[in-house]
PDB file of C-alpha atoms in Angstrom:
ATOM      1  CA  UNK A  21      16.483  -5.859   9.584  1.00  0.00           C
ATOM      2  CA  UNK A  22      15.421  -2.000   9.792  1.00  0.00           C
ATOM      3  CA  UNK A  23      15.056   0.306   7.074  1.00  0.00           C
ATOM      4  CA  UNK A  24      14.583   3.976   7.785  1.00  0.00           C
ATOM      5  CA  UNK A  25      13.405   6.784   5.711  1.00  0.00           C
ATOM      6  CA  UNK A  26      14.827  10.056   6.411  1.00  0.00           C
ATOM      7  CA  UNK A  27      13.273  13.369   4.994  1.00  0.00           C
ATOM      8  CA  UNK A  28      14.357  16.887   5.535  1.00  0.00           C
ATOM      9  CA  UNK A  29      11.986  19.735   4.752  1.00  0.00           C
ATOM     10  CA  UNK A  30      12.722  23.316   5.495  1.00  0.00           C
ATOM     11  CA  UNK A  31      10.407  26.393   6.091  1.00  0.00           C
ATOM     12  CA  UNK A  32      11.219  29.687   7.273  1.00  0.00           C
ATOM     13  CA  UNK A  33      10.470  30.647  10.879  1.00  0.00           C
ATOM     14  CA  UNK A  34       8.261  33.515   9.457  1.00  0.00           C
ATOM     15  CA  UNK A  35       6.169  30.959   7.431  1.00  0.00           C
ATOM     16  CA  UNK A  36       5.804  28.706  10.099  1.00  0.00           C
ATOM     17  CA  UNK A  37       4.884  31.504  12.605  1.00  0.00           C
ATOM     18  CA  UNK A  38       2.467  33.734  10.185  1.00  0.00           C
ATOM     19  CA  UNK A  39       0.698  31.043   7.989  1.00  0.00           C
ATOM     20  CA  UNK A  40      -2.833  30.004   7.954  1.00  0.00           C
ATOM     21  CA  UNK A  41      -3.379  26.977   7.901  1.00  0.00           C
ATOM     22  CA  UNK A  42      -0.061  26.357   9.911  1.00  0.00           C
ATOM     23  CA  UNK A  43       2.747  25.431   7.717  1.00  0.00           C
ATOM     24  CA  UNK A  44       4.128  23.186  10.221  1.00  0.00           C
ATOM     25  CA  UNK A  45       0.931  20.887  10.123  1.00  0.00           C
ATOM     26  CA  UNK A  46       1.101  21.135   6.441  1.00  0.00           C
ATOM     27  CA  UNK A  47       4.739  20.005   6.268  1.00  0.00           C
ATOM     28  CA  UNK A  48       4.140  17.303   8.771  1.00  0.00           C
ATOM     29  CA  UNK A  49       1.144  15.880   6.825  1.00  0.00           C
ATOM     30  CA  UNK A  50       3.045  15.809   3.542  1.00  0.00           C
ATOM     31  CA  UNK A  51       6.003  14.246   5.186  1.00  0.00           C
ATOM     32  CA  UNK A  52       3.645  11.425   6.824  1.00  0.00           C
ATOM     33  CA  UNK A  53       2.034  10.941   3.516  1.00  0.00           C
ATOM     34  CA  UNK A  54       5.176  10.524   1.643  1.00  0.00           C
ATOM     35  CA  UNK A  55       6.614   8.188   4.231  1.00  0.00           C
ATOM     36  CA  UNK A  56       3.469   6.136   3.877  1.00  0.00           C
ATOM     37  CA  UNK A  57       3.889   5.878   0.132  1.00  0.00           C
ATOM     38  CA  UNK A  58       7.548   4.794   0.400  1.00  0.00           C
ATOM     39  CA  UNK A  59       6.816   1.968   2.779  1.00  0.00           C
ATOM     40  CA  UNK A  60       3.809   0.904   0.633  1.00  0.00           C
ATOM     41  CA  UNK A  61       6.025   0.920  -2.546  1.00  0.00           C
ATOM     42  CA  UNK A  62       9.051  -1.106  -0.461  1.00  0.00           C
ATOM     43  CA  UNK A  63       6.207  -3.582   0.600  1.00  0.00           C
ATOM     44  CA  UNK A  64       4.627  -4.239  -2.830  1.00  0.00           C
ATOM     45  CA  UNK A  65       7.012  -3.544  -5.632  1.00  0.00           C
ATOM     46  CA  UNK A  66       8.444  -6.609  -7.250  1.00  0.00           C
ATOM     47  CA  UNK A  67      11.590  -4.849  -7.908  1.00  0.00           C
ATOM     48  CA  UNK A  68      12.627  -4.434  -4.523  1.00  0.00           C
ATOM     49  CA  UNK A  69      15.063  -6.932  -3.678  1.00  0.00           C
ATOM     50  CA  UNK A  70      16.602  -8.018  -0.346  1.00  0.00           C
ATOM     51  CA  UNK A  71      19.731  -6.346   0.401  1.00  0.00           C
ATOM     52  CA  UNK A  72      21.428  -7.887   3.445  1.00  0.00           C
ATOM     53  CA  UNK A  73      21.481  -5.645   6.463  1.00  0.00           C
ATOM     54  CA  UNK A  74      19.560  -3.075   4.790  1.00  0.00           C
ATOM     55  CA  UNK A  75      16.139  -4.016   3.826  1.00  0.00           C
ATOM     56  CA  UNK A  76      14.147  -7.340   3.074  1.00  0.00           C
ATOM     57  CA  UNK A  77      12.630  -8.088  -0.339  1.00  0.00           C
ATOM     58  CA  UNK A  78       9.044  -6.842  -0.887  1.00  0.00           C
ATOM     59  CA  UNK A  79       6.299  -9.509  -0.786  1.00  0.00           C
ATOM     60  CA  UNK A  80       6.205  -9.745  -4.523  1.00  0.00           C
ATOM     61  CA  UNK A  81       9.852  -9.852  -5.155  1.00  0.00           C
ATOM     62  CA  UNK A  82      10.375 -13.299  -6.952  1.00  0.00           C
ATOM     63  CA  UNK A  83       6.536 -14.313  -6.490  1.00  0.00           C
ATOM     64  CA  UNK A  84       4.847 -16.223  -9.373  1.00  0.00           C
ATOM     65  CA  UNK A  85       3.055 -14.169 -11.856  1.00  0.00           C
ATOM     66  CA  UNK A  86       0.099 -14.652 -14.205  1.00  0.00           C
ATOM     67  CA  UNK A  87      -1.219 -12.666 -17.124  1.00  0.00           C
ATOM     68  CA  UNK A  88      -4.444 -11.264 -16.599  1.00  0.00           C
ATOM     69  CA  UNK A  89      -7.755 -12.136 -18.794  1.00  0.00           C
ATOM     70  CA  UNK A  90     -10.723 -10.454 -19.635  1.00  0.00           C
ATOM     71  CA  UNK A  91     -12.554 -12.308 -16.963  1.00  0.00           C
ATOM     72  CA  UNK A  92     -11.642 -10.914 -13.239  1.00  0.00           C
ATOM     73  CA  UNK A  93     -13.544 -13.590 -11.511  1.00  0.00           C
ATOM     74  CA  UNK A  94     -11.454 -16.346 -13.197  1.00  0.00           C
ATOM     75  CA  UNK A  95      -8.039 -14.307 -12.494  1.00  0.00           C
ATOM     76  CA  UNK A  96      -9.092 -14.225  -8.892  1.00  0.00           C
ATOM     77  CA  UNK A  97     -10.000 -17.803  -8.623  1.00  0.00           C
ATOM     78  CA  UNK A  98      -6.757 -18.652 -10.332  1.00  0.00           C
ATOM     79  CA  UNK A  99      -4.895 -16.784  -7.705  1.00  0.00           C
ATOM     80  CA  UNK A 100      -6.833 -18.675  -5.082  1.00  0.00           C
ATOM     81  CA  UNK A 101      -6.204 -21.851  -6.814  1.00  0.00           C
ATOM     82  CA  UNK A 102      -2.443 -21.215  -6.790  1.00  0.00           C
ATOM     83  CA  UNK A 103      -2.604 -20.792  -2.901  1.00  0.00           C
ATOM     84  CA  UNK A 104      -4.698 -23.934  -2.442  1.00  0.00           C
ATOM     85  CA  UNK A 105      -2.299 -26.256  -4.755  1.00  0.00           C
ATOM     86  CA  UNK A 106       0.449 -24.983  -2.737  1.00  0.00           C
ATOM     87  CA  UNK A 107      -1.409 -25.785   0.586  1.00  0.00           C
ATOM     88  CA  UNK A 108      -1.406 -22.202   1.690  1.00  0.00           C
ATOM     89  CA  UNK A 109      -4.747 -21.633   3.432  1.00  0.00           C
ATOM     90  CA  UNK A 110      -7.259 -19.506   1.921  1.00  0.00           C
ATOM     91  CA  UNK A 111      -9.281 -18.024   4.969  1.00  0.00           C
ATOM     92  CA  UNK A 112      -8.230 -14.606   5.452  1.00  0.00           C
ATOM     93  CA  UNK A 113      -6.686 -14.336   1.946  1.00  0.00           C
ATOM     94  CA  UNK A 114      -6.442 -10.653   0.952  1.00  0.00           C
ATOM     95  CA  UNK A 115      -6.106  -9.138  -2.413  1.00  0.00           C
ATOM     96  CA  UNK A 116      -4.145  -5.904  -3.022  1.00  0.00           C
ATOM     97  CA  UNK A 117      -4.926  -3.858  -6.313  1.00  0.00           C
ATOM     98  CA  UNK A 118      -5.042  -0.207  -7.450  1.00  0.00           C
ATOM     99  CA  UNK A 119      -8.211   1.791  -6.758  1.00  0.00           C
ATOM    100  CA  UNK A 120      -8.816   1.795 -10.530  1.00  0.00           C
ATOM    101  CA  UNK A 121      -8.750  -2.042 -10.686  1.00  0.00           C
ATOM    102  CA  UNK A 122     -11.001  -2.051  -7.685  1.00  0.00           C
ATOM    103  CA  UNK A 123     -13.401   0.363  -9.341  1.00  0.00           C
ATOM    104  CA  UNK A 124     -13.455  -1.673 -12.384  1.00  0.00           C
ATOM    105  CA  UNK A 125     -14.273  -4.720 -10.231  1.00  0.00           C
ATOM    106  CA  UNK A 126     -17.247  -2.596  -8.579  1.00  0.00           C
ATOM    107  CA  UNK A 127     -18.890  -1.861 -12.062  1.00  0.00           C
ATOM    108  CA  UNK A 128     -19.174  -5.541 -12.981  1.00  0.00           C
ATOM    109  CA  UNK A 129     -22.558  -6.930 -13.029  1.00  0.00           C
ATOM    110  CA  UNK A 130     -23.980 -10.139 -13.275  1.00  0.00           C
ATOM    111  CA  UNK A 131     -26.414 -10.727 -16.533  1.00  0.00           C
ATOM    112  CA  UNK A 132     -29.208  -9.726 -14.287  1.00  0.00           C
ATOM    113  CA  UNK A 133     -27.694  -6.429 -13.585  1.00  0.00           C
ATOM    114  CA  UNK A 134     -26.545  -7.270  -9.887  1.00  0.00           C
ATOM    115  CA  UNK A 135     -23.235  -5.919  -8.783  1.00  0.00           C
ATOM    116  CA  UNK A 136     -20.856  -9.003  -9.190  1.00  0.00           C
ATOM    117  CA  UNK A 137     -18.423  -7.676  -6.439  1.00  0.00           C
ATOM    118  CA  UNK A 138     -20.616  -5.869  -3.807  1.00  0.00           C
ATOM    119  CA  UNK A 139     -18.702  -4.561  -0.944  1.00  0.00           C
ATOM    120  CA  UNK A 140     -15.576  -3.624  -3.391  1.00  0.00           C
ATOM    121  CA  UNK A 141     -14.926   0.130  -3.942  1.00  0.00           C
ATOM    122  CA  UNK A 142     -11.895   2.165  -4.702  1.00  0.00           C
ATOM    123  CA  UNK A 143     -11.190   2.184  -1.000  1.00  0.00           C
ATOM    124  CA  UNK A 144     -11.169  -1.724  -1.007  1.00  0.00           C
ATOM    125  CA  UNK A 145     -13.719  -3.705   1.125  1.00  0.00           C
ATOM    126  CA  UNK A 146     -14.635  -7.359   1.115  1.00  0.00           C
ATOM    127  CA  UNK A 147     -16.410  -9.952  -0.994  1.00  0.00           C
ATOM    128  CA  UNK A 148     -17.379 -13.336   0.323  1.00  0.00           C
ATOM    129  CA  UNK A 149     -15.010 -13.101   3.249  1.00  0.00           C
ATOM    130  CA  UNK A 150     -11.970 -11.869   0.983  1.00  0.00           C
ATOM    131  CA  UNK A 151     -10.473  -8.555   1.684  1.00  0.00           C
ATOM    132  CA  UNK A 152      -9.630  -6.246  -0.824  1.00  0.00           C
ATOM    133  CA  UNK A 153      -7.014  -3.420  -0.228  1.00  0.00           C
ATOM    134  CA  UNK A 154      -6.298  -0.888  -2.463  1.00  0.00           C
ATOM    135  CA  UNK A 155      -2.993   0.893  -3.197  1.00  0.00           C
ATOM    136  CA  UNK A 156      -1.568   3.018  -6.057  1.00  0.00           C
ATOM    137  CA  UNK A 157       1.559   1.296  -5.642  1.00  0.00           C
ATOM    138  CA  UNK A 158       0.019  -2.043  -7.012  1.00  0.00           C
ATOM    139  CA  UNK A 159      -0.096  -0.439 -10.415  1.00  0.00           C
ATOM    140  CA  UNK A 160      -1.905  -2.953 -12.816  1.00  0.00           C
ATOM    141  CA  UNK A 161      -0.959  -5.944 -10.642  1.00  0.00           C
ATOM    142  CA  UNK A 162      -3.567  -7.807  -8.765  1.00  0.00           C
ATOM    143  CA  UNK A 163      -1.819  -9.028  -5.741  1.00  0.00           C
ATOM    144  CA  UNK A 164      -3.084 -12.331  -3.550  1.00  0.00           C
ATOM    145  CA  UNK A 165      -1.494 -12.456   0.104  1.00  0.00           C
ATOM    146  CA  UNK A 166      -1.889 -14.595   3.083  1.00  0.00           C
ATOM    147  CA  UNK A 167      -1.422 -11.969   6.009  1.00  0.00           C
ATOM    148  CA  UNK A 168      -0.809 -14.689   8.358  1.00  0.00           C
ATOM    149  CA  UNK A 169       2.361 -15.644   6.437  1.00  0.00           C
ATOM    150  CA  UNK A 170       3.896 -12.047   6.478  1.00  0.00           C
ATOM    151  CA  UNK A 171       6.070 -10.926   9.315  1.00  0.00           C
ATOM    152  CA  UNK A 172       5.960  -7.489   9.918  1.00  0.00           C
ATOM    153  CA  UNK A 173       7.873  -5.357  12.673  1.00  0.00           C
ATOM    154  CA  UNK A 174       7.473  -1.801  13.345  1.00  0.00           C
ATOM    155  CA  UNK A 175       9.523   0.440  15.858  1.00  0.00           C
ATOM    156  CA  UNK A 176       6.640   2.441  16.843  1.00  0.00           C
ATOM    157  CA  UNK A 177       5.641   5.051  14.250  1.00  0.00           C
ATOM    158  CA  UNK A 178       6.829   8.053  12.595  1.00  0.00           C
ATOM    159  CA  UNK A 179       8.884  10.815  14.464  1.00  0.00           C
ATOM    160  CA  UNK A 180       8.984  14.241  12.923  1.00  0.00           C
ATOM    161  CA  UNK A 181      11.026  16.544  14.788  1.00  0.00           C
ATOM    162  CA  UNK A 182      11.366  20.366  14.412  1.00  0.00           C
ATOM    163  CA  UNK A 183      14.603  22.259  14.721  1.00  0.00           C
ATOM    164  CA  UNK A 184      15.545  25.954  14.641  1.00  0.00           C
ATOM    165  CA  UNK A 185      18.962  25.127  14.169  1.00  0.00           C
ATOM    166  CA  UNK A 186      20.505  23.847  10.968  1.00  0.00           C
ATOM    167  CA  UNK A 187      22.624  24.369   8.341  1.00  0.00           C
ATOM    168  CA  UNK A 188      21.660  23.489   4.896  1.00  0.00           C
ATOM    169  CA  UNK A 189      23.701  23.320   1.603  1.00  0.00           C
ATOM    170  CA  UNK A 190      21.564  23.146  -1.310  1.00  0.00           C
TER     171      UNK A 190
END
């Protein structure tokens, strides 16, 4: 199944020609960031259900959930245990969480003052061979995924075209 995101942005030819930094480059970067955010949301958001012929469900749609406790290590171990009980390999396991949740983990220390999760930052990281990936789309959720069980297809990236010929009705 293929889902395309179409975006349209308009700028005047004068703005493109006379701006510094170049308006076309700014618009292009903004569009790419918007597409990335949209795809991230489609991949993670539990509310994204499968629509036949249009899009697949997100990886969390219909997935089991558990309430968080005050002990993030126990929560992570609970997620790992869920995979083990269901005969899903834990080698290569990854966790997806918001940058703020990752920051919270990075501040955790042992009783001796050592970082409890060294290597985990707001940009993700690793801890004991487990990958941590950050995404604002995760919100308050901490999502455990086995990447080997996820099928992903891509048609080659983002194409952004510019045109001087258009009719717009706003």
